[in-house]
Short mmCIF file of C-alpha atoms and ligand atoms in Angstrom, two decimals:
data_model
loop_
_atom_site.label_atom_id
_atom_site.label_comp_id
_atom_site.label_asym_id
_atom_site.label_seq_id
_atom_site.Cartn_x
_atom_site.Cartn_y
_atom_site.Cartn_z
CA UNK A 1 0.00 0.00 0.00
CA UNK A 2 1.11 3.56 -0.69
CA UNK A 3 1.35 5.86 2.32
CA UNK A 4 -1.89 7.70 1.48
CA UNK A 5 -3.81 4.43 1.67
CA UNK A 6 -2.02 3.43 4.90
CA UNK A 7 -3.21 6.69 6.52
CA UNK A 8 -6.79 5.67 5.84
CA UNK A 9 -6.75 1.88 6.08
CA UNK A 10 -3.57 0.87 7.96
CA UNK A 11 -3.48 -0.91 11.29
CA UNK A 12 -7.02 -2.32 11.36
CA UNK A 13 -8.75 -4.76 9.00
CA UNK A 14 -12.22 -5.66 10.22
CA UNK A 15 -13.60 -9.14 9.54
CA UNK A 16 -17.10 -9.97 8.38
CA UNK A 17 -19.71 -8.03 10.34
CA UNK A 18 -17.16 -6.24 12.50
CA UNK A 19 -17.16 -2.45 13.03
CA UNK A 20 -15.83 -0.46 10.06
CA UNK A 21 -14.29 2.16 12.37
CA UNK A 22 -11.87 0.99 15.06
CA UNK A 23 -13.77 0.09 18.24
CA UNK A 24 -12.99 2.04 21.41
CA UNK A 25 -12.30 -0.70 23.91
CA UNK A 26 -13.27 1.22 27.02
CA UNK A 27 -12.25 -1.45 29.50
CA UNK A 28 -9.44 -1.48 32.01
CA UNK A 29 -9.33 -5.25 32.16
CA UNK A 30 -9.97 -8.42 30.18
CA UNK A 31 -11.65 -11.68 31.19
CA UNK A 32 -10.13 -15.20 31.12
CA UNK A 33 -11.55 -18.64 31.89
CA UNK A 34 -8.49 -20.20 33.49
CA UNK A 35 -5.50 -18.94 35.44
CA UNK A 36 -3.31 -20.91 33.06
CA UNK A 37 -4.52 -18.86 30.08
CA UNK A 38 -3.71 -15.67 31.92
CA UNK A 39 -0.38 -17.00 33.14
CA UNK A 40 0.78 -17.44 29.55
CA UNK A 41 0.13 -13.76 28.91
CA UNK A 42 2.15 -12.75 31.97
CA UNK A 43 5.02 -14.95 30.78
CA UNK A 44 4.80 -13.26 27.37
CA UNK A 45 4.31 -16.75 25.92
CA UNK A 46 1.00 -15.87 24.33
CA UNK A 47 -0.06 -12.44 23.12
CA UNK A 48 -3.29 -10.97 24.38
CA UNK A 49 -4.72 -8.37 26.70
CA UNK A 50 -5.03 -8.35 30.45
CA UNK A 51 -4.76 -4.75 31.66
CA UNK A 52 -5.04 -1.49 29.70
CA UNK A 53 -2.02 0.09 31.39
CA UNK A 54 0.06 -2.39 29.38
CA UNK A 55 -1.94 -2.91 26.21
CA UNK A 56 -5.37 -2.15 24.80
CA UNK A 57 -6.75 -3.20 21.37
CA UNK A 58 -7.71 0.37 20.34
CA UNK A 59 -4.22 1.64 21.09
CA UNK A 60 -2.68 -1.32 19.27
CA UNK A 61 -4.65 -0.67 16.06
CA UNK A 62 -3.42 2.92 16.03
CA UNK A 63 0.16 2.00 16.97
CA UNK A 64 0.18 -0.57 14.15
CA UNK A 65 -0.91 2.12 11.69
CA UNK A 66 1.88 4.47 12.85
CA UNK A 67 4.42 1.60 12.56
CA UNK A 68 3.27 1.02 8.96
CA UNK A 69 3.45 4.74 8.16
CA UNK A 70 7.05 4.95 9.41
CA UNK A 71 8.06 1.60 7.91
CA UNK A 72 8.89 0.15 11.35
CA UNK A 73 8.46 -3.30 12.87
CA UNK A 74 6.69 -2.33 16.12
CA UNK A 75 5.20 0.74 17.82
CA UNK A 76 3.47 1.84 20.99
CA UNK A 77 1.40 4.83 22.06
CA UNK A 78 2.17 6.96 25.10
CA UNK A 79 0.18 9.59 26.97
CA UNK A 80 2.20 12.48 25.46
CA UNK A 81 5.18 13.33 23.29
CA UNK A 82 7.16 13.99 26.47
CA UNK A 83 6.48 10.43 27.65
CA UNK A 84 7.46 9.04 24.23
CA UNK A 85 10.86 10.74 24.26
CA UNK A 86 11.49 9.84 27.90
CA UNK A 87 10.58 6.17 27.37
CA UNK A 88 12.59 5.89 24.14
CA UNK A 89 15.72 7.16 25.90
CA UNK A 90 15.17 5.54 29.30
CA UNK A 91 14.54 2.15 27.67
CA UNK A 92 18.27 1.98 26.86
CA UNK A 93 19.88 4.54 29.23
CA UNK A 94 20.25 4.38 32.99
CA UNK A 95 22.23 5.94 35.81
CA UNK A 96 25.85 6.41 34.72
CA UNK A 97 25.02 6.54 31.00
CA UNK A 98 25.37 9.37 28.51
CA UNK A 99 23.37 10.78 25.58
CA UNK A 100 24.52 12.86 22.60
CA UNK A 101 21.74 15.23 21.53
CA UNK A 102 21.23 17.98 18.99
CA UNK A 103 21.02 21.30 20.85
CA UNK A 104 18.10 22.67 18.82
CA UNK A 105 15.34 20.45 20.16
CA UNK A 106 11.92 21.18 21.62
CA UNK A 107 12.20 23.08 24.93
CA UNK A 108 10.33 20.37 26.83
CA UNK A 109 12.71 17.69 25.59
CA UNK A 110 15.71 19.91 26.34
CA UNK A 111 14.53 20.22 29.96
CA UNK A 112 13.71 16.51 30.15
CA UNK A 113 17.25 15.58 29.10
CA UNK A 114 19.25 18.37 30.73
CA UNK A 115 17.39 18.64 34.05
CA UNK A 116 15.19 15.65 34.90
CA UNK A 117 17.23 12.86 33.31
CA UNK A 118 20.38 14.44 34.69
CA UNK A 119 18.85 14.01 38.16
CA UNK A 120 18.56 10.31 37.33
CA UNK A 121 22.30 10.18 36.69
CA UNK A 122 22.12 10.33 32.89
CA UNK A 123 24.57 12.79 31.37
CA UNK A 124 24.21 14.66 28.07
CA UNK A 125 26.43 16.42 25.56
CA UNK A 126 24.56 18.84 23.29
CA UNK A 127 25.94 19.31 19.79
CA UNK A 128 24.95 21.75 17.07
CA UNK A 129 22.66 20.21 14.43
CA UNK A 130 25.22 21.65 11.99
CA UNK A 131 28.16 19.84 13.69
CA UNK A 132 30.77 18.31 11.41
CA UNK A 133 31.45 14.59 11.60
CA UNK A 134 34.60 15.37 13.56
CA UNK A 135 32.70 17.51 16.10
CA UNK A 136 30.04 14.82 16.41
CA UNK A 137 32.58 12.04 16.99
CA UNK A 138 34.23 14.13 19.71
CA UNK A 139 30.95 14.21 21.68
CA UNK A 140 30.86 10.43 22.27
CA UNK A 141 32.05 8.79 25.49
CA UNK A 142 32.52 5.13 26.38
CA UNK A 143 29.17 5.27 28.26
CA UNK A 144 27.18 6.90 25.40
CA UNK A 145 24.00 4.90 24.74
CA UNK A 146 22.01 6.97 22.24
CA UNK A 147 22.02 9.92 19.85
CA UNK A 148 18.94 12.17 19.70
CA UNK A 149 17.65 14.84 17.31
CA UNK A 150 14.52 16.24 15.61
CA UNK A 151 13.93 15.94 11.84
CA UNK A 152 12.69 19.56 11.81
CA UNK A 153 13.36 21.20 15.17
CA UNK A 154 10.60 22.95 17.12
CA UNK A 155 10.83 25.97 17.16
CA UNK A 156 14.32 26.52 15.67
CA UNK A 157 13.26 24.94 12.32
CA UNK A 158 16.73 23.48 11.75
CA UNK A 159 16.87 20.29 9.65
CA UNK A 160 18.77 17.28 10.98
CA UNK A 161 21.29 15.61 8.67
CA UNK A 162 19.88 12.20 9.58
CA UNK A 163 22.34 10.19 7.49
CA UNK A 164 25.33 11.92 9.09
CA UNK A 165 23.99 11.57 12.64
CA UNK A 166 23.06 7.91 12.04
CA UNK A 167 26.50 7.17 10.61
CA UNK A 168 28.25 8.60 13.67
CA UNK A 169 25.85 6.84 16.07
CA UNK A 170 26.42 3.48 14.38
CA UNK A 171 30.20 3.97 14.25
CA UNK A 172 29.99 4.18 18.06
CA UNK A 173 27.65 1.19 18.37
CA UNK A 174 24.55 3.13 19.49
CA UNK A 175 21.15 3.89 17.89
CA UNK A 176 19.90 7.21 16.52
CA UNK A 177 16.52 8.30 17.95
CA UNK A 178 14.70 10.87 15.82
CA UNK A 179 11.68 12.91 16.91
CA UNK A 180 9.74 13.14 13.64
CA UNK A 181 6.83 15.23 14.97
CA UNK A 182 7.04 18.20 12.58
CA UNK A 183 7.83 16.33 9.35
CA UNK A 184 5.47 13.37 10.00
CA UNK A 185 6.02 10.17 7.98
CA UNK A 186 4.21 11.85 5.08
CA UNK A 187 7.20 14.14 4.47
CA UNK A 188 10.12 12.14 5.91
CA UNK A 189 10.63 8.56 7.04
CA UNK A 190 13.84 8.72 9.11
CA UNK A 191 14.33 4.91 8.97
CA UNK A 192 15.04 5.25 5.24
CA UNK A 193 18.05 7.41 6.18
CA UNK A 194 19.45 5.20 8.95
CA UNK A 195 17.56 6.29 12.08
CA UNK A 196 16.78 3.36 14.40
CA UNK A 197 13.95 4.63 16.62
CA UNK A 198 11.38 7.32 15.79
CA UNK A 199 9.27 9.24 18.30
CA UNK A 200 6.25 11.51 17.89
CA UNK A 201 4.24 14.04 19.76
CA UNK A 202 0.98 12.90 18.15
CA UNK A 203 -0.53 16.03 19.74
CA UNK A 204 0.71 17.95 16.69
CA UNK A 205 0.03 17.10 13.01
CA UNK A 206 -0.96 13.47 13.58
CA UNK A 207 -3.97 14.48 15.65
CA UNK A 208 -3.96 17.77 13.82
CA UNK A 209 -7.08 19.27 15.36
CA UNK A 210 -5.83 20.32 18.79
CA UNK A 211 -8.03 17.62 20.32
CA UNK A 212 -5.88 15.01 22.10
CA UNK A 213 -2.42 15.03 23.72
CA UNK A 214 -0.44 11.88 22.88
CA UNK A 215 2.83 10.32 21.79
CA UNK A 216 4.23 7.34 19.91
CA UNK A 217 7.47 5.34 19.70
CA UNK A 218 8.35 3.29 16.61
CA UNK A 219 11.19 0.79 16.21
CA UNK A 220 12.79 0.20 12.80
CA UNK A 221 13.90 -3.26 13.92
CA UNK A 222 17.27 -2.54 12.28
CA UNK A 223 19.52 -1.95 15.26
CA UNK A 224 21.54 -5.04 16.19
CA UNK A 225 21.39 -4.88 20.00
CA UNK A 226 23.15 -8.23 20.45
CA UNK A 227 26.16 -7.00 18.45
CA UNK A 228 26.57 -4.37 21.20
CA UNK A 229 25.25 -6.48 24.06
CA UNK A 230 27.69 -5.00 26.60
CA UNK A 231 26.13 -1.55 26.07
CA UNK A 232 22.51 -2.72 26.31
CA UNK A 233 22.23 -5.22 29.15
CA UNK A 234 18.55 -4.33 29.62
CA UNK A 235 17.76 -5.80 26.21
CA UNK A 236 20.43 -8.48 25.99
CA UNK A 237 20.51 -10.11 29.45
CA UNK A 238 17.66 -11.72 31.46
CA UNK A 239 15.10 -9.32 32.99
CA UNK A 240 14.64 -10.67 36.51
CA UNK A 241 11.55 -8.49 36.90
CA UNK A 242 10.01 -10.36 33.98
CA UNK A 243 10.57 -14.04 34.67
CA UNK A 244 14.14 -13.94 33.39
CA UNK A 245 13.19 -13.09 29.81
CA UNK A 246 15.98 -11.85 27.52
CA UNK A 247 14.09 -9.52 25.17
CA UNK A 248 16.44 -9.82 22.19
CA UNK A 249 16.45 -13.63 22.40
CA UNK A 250 12.69 -13.97 22.66
CA UNK A 251 11.58 -11.17 20.32
CA UNK A 252 14.58 -10.55 18.04
CA UNK A 253 15.75 -7.14 16.86
CA UNK A 254 12.30 -6.48 15.39
CA UNK A 255 10.41 -6.69 18.67
CA UNK A 256 12.81 -6.40 21.62
CA UNK A 257 12.79 -2.61 22.04
CA UNK A 258 9.01 -2.06 22.07
CA UNK A 259 8.31 -5.23 24.08
CA UNK A 260 10.72 -4.14 26.81
CA UNK A 261 9.39 -0.59 26.73
CA UNK A 262 5.81 -1.87 27.15
CA UNK A 263 6.33 -4.69 29.60
CA UNK A 264 8.81 -2.81 31.79
CA UNK A 265 8.48 0.97 31.46
CA UNK A 266 4.73 1.09 30.84
CA UNK A 267 4.20 -1.42 33.64
CA UNK A 268 6.25 0.66 36.09
CA UNK A 269 5.62 4.25 34.95
CA UNK A 270 2.17 3.95 33.37
CA UNK A 271 2.09 6.85 30.89
CA UNK A 272 -0.55 5.13 28.75
CA UNK A 273 -2.70 6.86 26.14
CA UNK A 274 -6.42 6.48 26.80
CA UNK A 275 -8.28 4.38 24.19
CA UNK A 276 -10.58 7.38 23.66
CA UNK A 277 -7.62 9.58 22.74
CA UNK A 278 -6.19 6.83 20.51
CA UNK A 279 -9.51 6.80 18.64
CA UNK A 280 -9.35 10.59 18.17
CA UNK A 281 -5.73 10.28 17.03
CA UNK A 282 -6.79 7.72 14.43
CA UNK A 283 -9.39 10.12 13.01
CA UNK A 284 -6.54 12.60 12.56
CA UNK A 285 -4.29 9.99 10.93
CA UNK A 286 -7.00 9.18 8.37
CA UNK A 287 -6.51 12.63 6.80
CA UNK A 288 -2.83 13.24 7.66
CA UNK A 289 -1.67 12.92 4.03
CA UNK A 290 -4.32 15.39 2.81
CA UNK A 291 -3.71 17.90 5.59
CA UNK A 292 0.11 17.83 5.42
CA UNK A 293 -0.01 18.74 1.74
CA UNK A 294 -2.15 21.78 2.55
CA UNK A 295 -0.10 22.77 5.62
CA UNK A 296 3.02 22.77 3.42
CA UNK A 297 1.34 24.62 0.55
CA UNK A 298 0.15 27.33 2.95
CA UNK A 299 3.49 27.42 4.80
CA UNK A 300 5.42 27.99 1.58
CA UNK A 301 2.99 30.62 0.27
CA UNK A 302 3.19 32.56 3.53
CA UNK A 303 6.98 32.22 3.75
CA UNK A 304 7.27 33.60 0.20
CA UNK A 305 4.89 36.48 0.97
CA UNK A 306 6.77 37.39 4.16
CA UNK A 307 10.16 37.09 2.46
CA UNK A 308 9.15 39.72 -0.08
CA UNK A 309 7.58 42.10 2.46
CA UNK A 310 9.50 45.32 3.26
CA UNK A 311 8.65 45.20 7.00
CA UNK A 312 10.04 41.69 7.44
CA UNK A 313 13.75 41.37 8.24
CA UNK A 314 14.15 37.59 7.83
CA UNK A 315 12.19 34.35 7.34
CA UNK A 316 13.09 30.84 8.56
CA UNK A 317 11.45 28.11 6.48
CA UNK A 318 13.52 25.23 5.17
CA UNK A 319 11.46 24.75 2.01
CA UNK A 320 12.13 28.37 0.96
CA UNK A 321 15.02 28.66 -1.55
CA UNK A 322 17.87 30.54 0.14
CA UNK A 323 17.05 29.22 3.63
CA UNK A 324 20.09 27.92 5.53
CA UNK A 325 18.52 24.43 5.54
CA UNK A 326 17.15 24.46 1.99
CA UNK A 327 19.70 21.93 0.71
CA UNK A 328 19.04 19.48 3.55
CA UNK A 329 15.30 19.98 3.04
CA UNK A 330 15.71 19.15 -0.66
CA UNK A 331 17.31 15.86 0.36
CA UNK A 332 15.17 14.81 3.33
CA UNK A 333 11.91 16.68 2.71
CA UNK A 334 11.51 16.85 -1.09
CA UNK A 335 7.69 16.94 -0.97
CA UNK A 336 7.41 19.65 1.68
CA UNK A 337 8.46 20.20 5.28
CA UNK A 338 5.72 21.47 7.62
CA UNK A 339 3.42 24.44 8.18
CA UNK A 340 5.52 26.26 10.75
CA UNK A 341 7.30 29.43 9.61
CA UNK A 342 9.20 31.88 11.81
CA UNK A 343 10.17 35.42 10.96
CA UNK A 344 11.43 38.71 12.35
CA UNK A 345 9.98 42.19 11.97
CA UNK A 346 12.19 45.21 11.35
CA UNK A 347 10.25 47.11 14.02
CA UNK A 348 11.41 44.64 16.72
CA UNK A 349 9.41 43.36 19.68
CA UNK A 350 6.92 46.23 19.61
CA UNK A 351 6.09 45.60 15.95
CA UNK A 352 5.67 41.88 16.67
CA UNK A 353 3.16 42.66 19.40
CA UNK A 354 1.24 45.11 17.20
CA UNK A 355 1.25 42.63 14.31
CA UNK A 356 -0.15 39.80 16.38
CA UNK A 357 -2.77 41.94 18.10
CA UNK A 358 -4.17 42.89 14.70
CA UNK A 359 -4.44 39.40 13.23
CA UNK A 360 -8.05 38.33 12.73
CA UNK A 361 -7.79 34.72 11.52
CA UNK A 362 -4.57 33.59 13.20
CA UNK A 363 -5.03 33.16 16.94
CA UNK A 364 -2.35 33.64 19.60
CA UNK A 365 -1.63 30.19 21.08
CA UNK A 366 1.29 28.21 22.48
CA UNK A 367 0.16 25.34 20.23
CA UNK A 368 1.45 24.44 16.74
CA UNK A 369 0.57 22.01 13.96
CA UNK A 370 -3.17 22.44 14.16
CA UNK A 371 -5.78 22.80 11.38
CA UNK A 372 -6.29 26.41 12.56
CA UNK A 373 -3.54 28.97 11.98
CA UNK A 374 -1.95 30.24 15.16
CA UNK A 375 1.07 32.27 16.15
CA UNK A 376 3.28 33.15 19.07
CA UNK A 377 5.87 35.78 19.99
CA UNK A 378 8.09 33.77 22.37
CA UNK A 379 9.63 36.97 23.82
CA UNK A 380 6.30 38.16 25.19
CA UNK A 381 4.97 34.73 26.21
CA UNK A 382 6.90 31.46 26.68
CA UNK A 383 10.30 33.22 27.06
CA UNK A 384 8.94 36.31 28.85
CA UNK A 385 11.41 36.11 31.77
CA UNK A 386 14.44 36.62 29.47
CA UNK A 387 16.03 39.93 28.51
CA UNK A 388 16.86 40.75 24.87
CA UNK A 389 20.41 39.44 25.18
CA UNK A 390 19.26 36.11 26.63
CA UNK A 391 16.55 35.82 23.98
CA UNK A 392 19.14 36.16 21.23
CA UNK A 393 21.30 33.46 22.83
CA UNK A 394 18.32 31.12 23.09
CA UNK A 395 17.69 31.53 19.37
CA UNK A 396 14.39 33.34 19.84
CA UNK A 397 15.20 37.05 19.33
CA UNK A 398 12.65 39.55 20.68
CA UNK A 399 11.11 40.27 17.28
CA UNK A 400 10.64 36.59 16.31
CA UNK A 401 7.11 35.47 15.46
CA UNK A 402 6.38 31.76 15.05
CA UNK A 403 3.44 31.14 12.78
CA UNK A 404 1.87 27.69 12.44
CA UNK A 405 -0.01 27.76 9.15
CA UNK A 406 -3.26 25.82 9.25
CA UNK A 407 -5.30 24.39 6.40
CA UNK A 408 -7.50 27.43 5.73
CA UNK A 409 -7.47 29.17 2.33
CA UNK A 410 -4.00 30.65 1.79
CA UNK A 411 -5.39 33.84 0.22
CA UNK A 412 -7.37 34.53 3.39
CA UNK A 413 -4.30 33.91 5.53
CA UNK A 414 -2.10 36.16 3.41
CA UNK A 415 -4.59 39.04 3.39
CA UNK A 416 -4.93 38.71 7.19
CA UNK A 417 -1.14 38.88 7.57
CA UNK A 418 -0.93 41.78 5.09
CA UNK A 419 -3.50 43.93 6.94
CA UNK A 420 -1.80 43.23 10.29
CA UNK A 421 1.62 44.18 8.86
CA UNK A 422 0.13 47.44 7.54
CA UNK A 423 -0.61 48.44 11.13
CA UNK A 424 2.98 47.90 12.36
C1 PLP B 501 5.23 19.25 21.36
C2 PLP B 501 6.46 18.47 21.12
C3 PLP B 501 6.89 17.51 22.04
C4 PLP B 501 6.16 17.25 23.33
O1 PLP B 501 4.94 16.64 23.04
P1 PLP B 501 3.66 16.72 24.04
O2 PLP B 501 2.68 15.86 23.30
O3 PLP B 501 3.28 18.14 24.16
O4 PLP B 501 4.10 16.11 25.33
C5 PLP B 501 8.03 16.79 21.73
N1 PLP B 501 8.72 17.02 20.60
C6 PLP B 501 8.33 17.95 19.70
C7 PLP B 501 9.13 18.16 18.46
C8 PLP B 501 7.19 18.71 19.92
O5 PLP B 501 6.81 19.63 19.02
#
């Protein structure tokens, strides 16, 4: 099946007389006739359901669709994108380990890695997404267990050179984990470029309607854990908390990562997505391919309009010729990138505030990647506590406006932006 068909039909094939739409299995628990039957599930000898914290049929249909979209072997849903990134990293990193991460990642993930995971004894070295191979190699330590980056970074809009990062990760015997939230599998499938694990905040384009917070983790099945067994004892030696199972032996490279993540991390930490939210997510996935095309068309049209406007000092949008990341976007995102554009106004912070106040269609929100256009001036909202100097250092100068282009008519969006710019 082509990806457009997978968006609509992937993950769930009803039999005769079964519901056409995926059923919402609103049940915490599942019934068995004998203790023996249930025992087999606990031993992971048979597959089936016993408690929704670990697995639920609705979630599994949707996870299977996301695995198909990314071209992976297994996937799981989590309660949020934050939980997805934490689980993906914590599944293979523990106290005393080290992560190499791109520095231009989502603020929430930056805090997760640099503050909360640090408190768990996991160290990090941040590298520029533009780092040379030499600079990347210098960031690795003997205890490095993973490399992390975002296909298109939120909100910096840098593009990750996935092939280069994967090459360096593999040369050091560790996997590359890529957060593919902004590109979505419609525009980039990181596994095709060597990434090993993909994560998503499904809250963004996958849901696409600002309706349900969620996350997903997908395994490519390509990383050979056993070849680096000394680095990944959690996957390659018996799990005493799970009847002495060795995940790689029992489930192979295709299933070990997600099985361990479900049966260990979900069991102990419990950041499960509700079946109701998984159902809503699936409605979003059914039109992901149609919406992404429109998000990108609108994003490019608005980037071009802004780029030519005399009151605009610069535009960041990787699909715009002349952008610093245009070449990488041509390679990794040939059919479009995303709907998020950022730009600066010559009139500085004051002009940004005036501009946003006068918008009629675009709403001011901290959200992105929604069907409705929205925008944010980080300096007067999320980064309000910083002075102008600090804002510049953080890559969000005072005049920067981040605009997430929705799927409305682009002519309406452009005339709204034009009238608001006239008032600056
Ligand atoms: C929003 C976002 C997250 C966090 O996801 P939540 O669903 O809000 O927890 C992680 N990564 C990226 C790239 C994001 O945009």
